[in-house]
Short mmCIF file of C-alpha atoms in Angstrom, two decimals:
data_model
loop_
_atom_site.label_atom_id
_atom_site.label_comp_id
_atom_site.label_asym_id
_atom_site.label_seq_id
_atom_site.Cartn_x
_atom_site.Cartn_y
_atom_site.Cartn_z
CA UNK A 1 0.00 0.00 0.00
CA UNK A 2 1.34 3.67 -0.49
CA UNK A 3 0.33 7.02 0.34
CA UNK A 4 1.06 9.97 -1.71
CA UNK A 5 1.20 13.70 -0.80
CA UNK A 6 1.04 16.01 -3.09
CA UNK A 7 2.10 19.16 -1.57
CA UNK A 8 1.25 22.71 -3.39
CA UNK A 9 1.29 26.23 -2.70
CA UNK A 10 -1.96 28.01 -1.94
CA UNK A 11 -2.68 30.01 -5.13
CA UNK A 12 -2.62 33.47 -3.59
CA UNK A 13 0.86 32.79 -2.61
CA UNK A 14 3.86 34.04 -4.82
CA UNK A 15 5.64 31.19 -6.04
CA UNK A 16 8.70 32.12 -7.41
CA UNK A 17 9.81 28.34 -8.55
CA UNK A 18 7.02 28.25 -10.61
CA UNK A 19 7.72 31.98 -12.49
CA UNK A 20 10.93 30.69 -12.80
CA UNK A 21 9.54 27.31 -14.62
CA UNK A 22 6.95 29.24 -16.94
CA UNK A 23 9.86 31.79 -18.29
CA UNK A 24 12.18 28.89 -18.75
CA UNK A 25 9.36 26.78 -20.83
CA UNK A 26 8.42 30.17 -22.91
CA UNK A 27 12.60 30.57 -24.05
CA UNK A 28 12.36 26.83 -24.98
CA UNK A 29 9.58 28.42 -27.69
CA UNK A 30 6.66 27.03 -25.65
CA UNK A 31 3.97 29.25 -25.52
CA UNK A 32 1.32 27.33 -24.63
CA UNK A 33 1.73 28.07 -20.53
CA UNK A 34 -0.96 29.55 -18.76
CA UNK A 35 1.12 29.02 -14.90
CA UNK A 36 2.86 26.78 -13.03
CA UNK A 37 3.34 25.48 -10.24
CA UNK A 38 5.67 24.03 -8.01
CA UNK A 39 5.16 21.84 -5.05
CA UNK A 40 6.65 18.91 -3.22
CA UNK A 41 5.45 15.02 -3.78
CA UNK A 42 6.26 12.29 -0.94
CA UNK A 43 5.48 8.78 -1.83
CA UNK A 44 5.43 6.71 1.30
CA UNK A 45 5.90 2.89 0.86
CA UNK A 46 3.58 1.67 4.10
CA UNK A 47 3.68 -1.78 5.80
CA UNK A 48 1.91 -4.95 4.40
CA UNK A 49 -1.53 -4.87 6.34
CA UNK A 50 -1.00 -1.46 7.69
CA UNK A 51 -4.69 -0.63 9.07
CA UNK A 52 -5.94 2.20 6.04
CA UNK A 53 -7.61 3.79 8.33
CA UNK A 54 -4.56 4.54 10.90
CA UNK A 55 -2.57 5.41 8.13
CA UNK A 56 -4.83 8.14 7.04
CA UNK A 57 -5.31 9.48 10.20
CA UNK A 58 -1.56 9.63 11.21
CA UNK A 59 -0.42 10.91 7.78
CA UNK A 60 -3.00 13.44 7.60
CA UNK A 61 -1.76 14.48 11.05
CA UNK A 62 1.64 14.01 10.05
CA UNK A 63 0.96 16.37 6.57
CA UNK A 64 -0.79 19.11 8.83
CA UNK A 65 1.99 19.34 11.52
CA UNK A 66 5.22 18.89 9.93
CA UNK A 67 4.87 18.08 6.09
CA UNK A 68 3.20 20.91 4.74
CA UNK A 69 3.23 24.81 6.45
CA UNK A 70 -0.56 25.20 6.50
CA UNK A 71 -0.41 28.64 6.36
CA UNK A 72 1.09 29.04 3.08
CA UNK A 73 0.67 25.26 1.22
CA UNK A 74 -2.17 22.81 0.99
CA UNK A 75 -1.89 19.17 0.59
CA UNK A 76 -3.59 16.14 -0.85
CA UNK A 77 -3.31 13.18 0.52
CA UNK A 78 -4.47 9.82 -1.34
CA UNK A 79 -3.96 6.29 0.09
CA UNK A 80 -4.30 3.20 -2.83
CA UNK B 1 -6.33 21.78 -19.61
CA UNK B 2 -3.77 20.34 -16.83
CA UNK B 3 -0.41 18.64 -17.20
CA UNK B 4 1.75 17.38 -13.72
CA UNK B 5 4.71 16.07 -13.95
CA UNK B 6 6.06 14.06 -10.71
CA UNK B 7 9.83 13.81 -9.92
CA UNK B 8 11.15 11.18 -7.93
CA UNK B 9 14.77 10.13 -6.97
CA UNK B 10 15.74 6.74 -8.77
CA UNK B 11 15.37 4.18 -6.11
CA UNK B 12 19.10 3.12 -6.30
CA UNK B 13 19.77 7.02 -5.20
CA UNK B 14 20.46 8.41 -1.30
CA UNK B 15 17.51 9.92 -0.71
CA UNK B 16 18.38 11.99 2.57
CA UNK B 17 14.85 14.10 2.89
CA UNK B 18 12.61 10.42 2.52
CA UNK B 19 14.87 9.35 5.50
CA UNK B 20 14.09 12.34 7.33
CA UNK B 21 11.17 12.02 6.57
CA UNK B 22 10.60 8.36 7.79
CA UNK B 23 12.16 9.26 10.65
CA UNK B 24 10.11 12.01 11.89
CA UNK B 25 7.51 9.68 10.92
CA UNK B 26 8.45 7.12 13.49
CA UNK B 27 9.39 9.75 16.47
CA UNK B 28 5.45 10.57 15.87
CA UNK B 29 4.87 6.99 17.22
CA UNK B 30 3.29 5.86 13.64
CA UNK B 31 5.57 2.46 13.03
CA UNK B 32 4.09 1.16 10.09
CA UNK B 33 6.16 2.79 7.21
CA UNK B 34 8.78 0.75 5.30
CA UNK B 35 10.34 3.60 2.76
CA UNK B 36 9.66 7.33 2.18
CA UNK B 37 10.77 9.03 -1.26
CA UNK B 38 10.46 12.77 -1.69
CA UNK B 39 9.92 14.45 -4.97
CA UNK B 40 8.89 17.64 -6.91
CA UNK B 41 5.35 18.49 -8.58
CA UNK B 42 4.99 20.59 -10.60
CA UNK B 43 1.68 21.32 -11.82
CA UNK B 44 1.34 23.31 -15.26
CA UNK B 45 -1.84 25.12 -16.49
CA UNK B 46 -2.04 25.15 -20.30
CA UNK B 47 -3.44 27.81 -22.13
CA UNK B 48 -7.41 26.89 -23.37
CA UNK B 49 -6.95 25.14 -26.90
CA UNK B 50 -3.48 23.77 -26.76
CA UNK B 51 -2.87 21.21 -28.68
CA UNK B 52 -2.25 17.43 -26.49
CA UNK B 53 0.21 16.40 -28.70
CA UNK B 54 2.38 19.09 -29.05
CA UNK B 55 1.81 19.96 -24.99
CA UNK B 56 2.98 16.61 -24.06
CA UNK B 57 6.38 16.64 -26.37
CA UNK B 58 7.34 20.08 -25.60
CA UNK B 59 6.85 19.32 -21.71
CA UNK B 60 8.15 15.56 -22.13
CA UNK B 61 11.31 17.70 -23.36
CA UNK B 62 11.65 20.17 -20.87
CA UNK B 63 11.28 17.63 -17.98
CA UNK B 64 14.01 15.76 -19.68
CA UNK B 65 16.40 18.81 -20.06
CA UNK B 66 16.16 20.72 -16.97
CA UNK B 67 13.17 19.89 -15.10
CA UNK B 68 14.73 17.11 -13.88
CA UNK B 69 18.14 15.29 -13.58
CA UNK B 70 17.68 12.38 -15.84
CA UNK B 71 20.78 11.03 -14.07
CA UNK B 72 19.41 10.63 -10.71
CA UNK B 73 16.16 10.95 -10.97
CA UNK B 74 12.81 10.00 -13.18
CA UNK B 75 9.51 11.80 -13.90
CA UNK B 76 5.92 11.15 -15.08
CA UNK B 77 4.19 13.52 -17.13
CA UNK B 78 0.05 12.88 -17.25
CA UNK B 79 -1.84 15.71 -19.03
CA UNK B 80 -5.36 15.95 -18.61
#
C-alpha cells in the first residue's frame, strides 16, 4: 500500500519556482503556458496490512503538523 | 487543460529528505512505514486550446532537459 502527498502552494501565494519554470518553458519556444506550479510530492511505501484507516489518520496528522506549512501550502493526501 | 509532472529520486539514489522524513515519521509513534521518497510536482496550467500532442512533447522535453536530472532521478508527465 502507499500514500502519496502532493504538496502545493496556496494560489494566492507568490511562487517564485514556478515563475521561474513558466519563463524557462516560454525561451524553450513554448507558448502554450498559462502558470505553473511548483510543489513537493512524498510517496510513502507503508507496511503490508498497515490498518488504512490509521494510516490516514496519522499521515493526515503528520501532513498538517510537519509536512506541509498550513499557512502558506495545501496538501492532498491519497492512500491506494 | 492540466499537465503534472512528478519527480522522484531513482530508487538506487540516497535519498536523505525520505529518511528524514521516515524518521520524523516514526518519532510521531506511527511504526508502520517501510520507505519514504520525496519528490517535486509541478503542476502546469495550459493555455485553453493547446494542442495534447504538441503539450505533451514540448513538456516531455523540458522535464528531460532541466526539469529534472535524468541522471538521478525519473519523472511522469500525465496531461489531462
Amino acid at each position: 500500500m502507499k500514500a502519496k502527498i502532493v504538496i502545493t502552494p496556496k494560489k494566492a501565494v507568490v511562487d517564485p519556482q514556478g515563475k521561474t519554470v513558466r519563463n524557462a518553458l516560454e525561451q524553450m519556444g513554448y507558448q502554450g503556458v498559462a502558470a505553473v506550479h511548483v510543489g513537493k510530492y512524498i510517496e510513502i511505501e507503508l507496511a503490508p496490512g498497515t490498518d488504512k484507516g490509521a494510516a490516514q489518520q496519522a499521515l493526515n496528522d503528520a501532513a498538517h503538523k510537519f509536512l506541509s506549512n498550513p499557512i502558506i501550502e495545501d496538501y492532498k493526501l491519497e492512500i491506494e
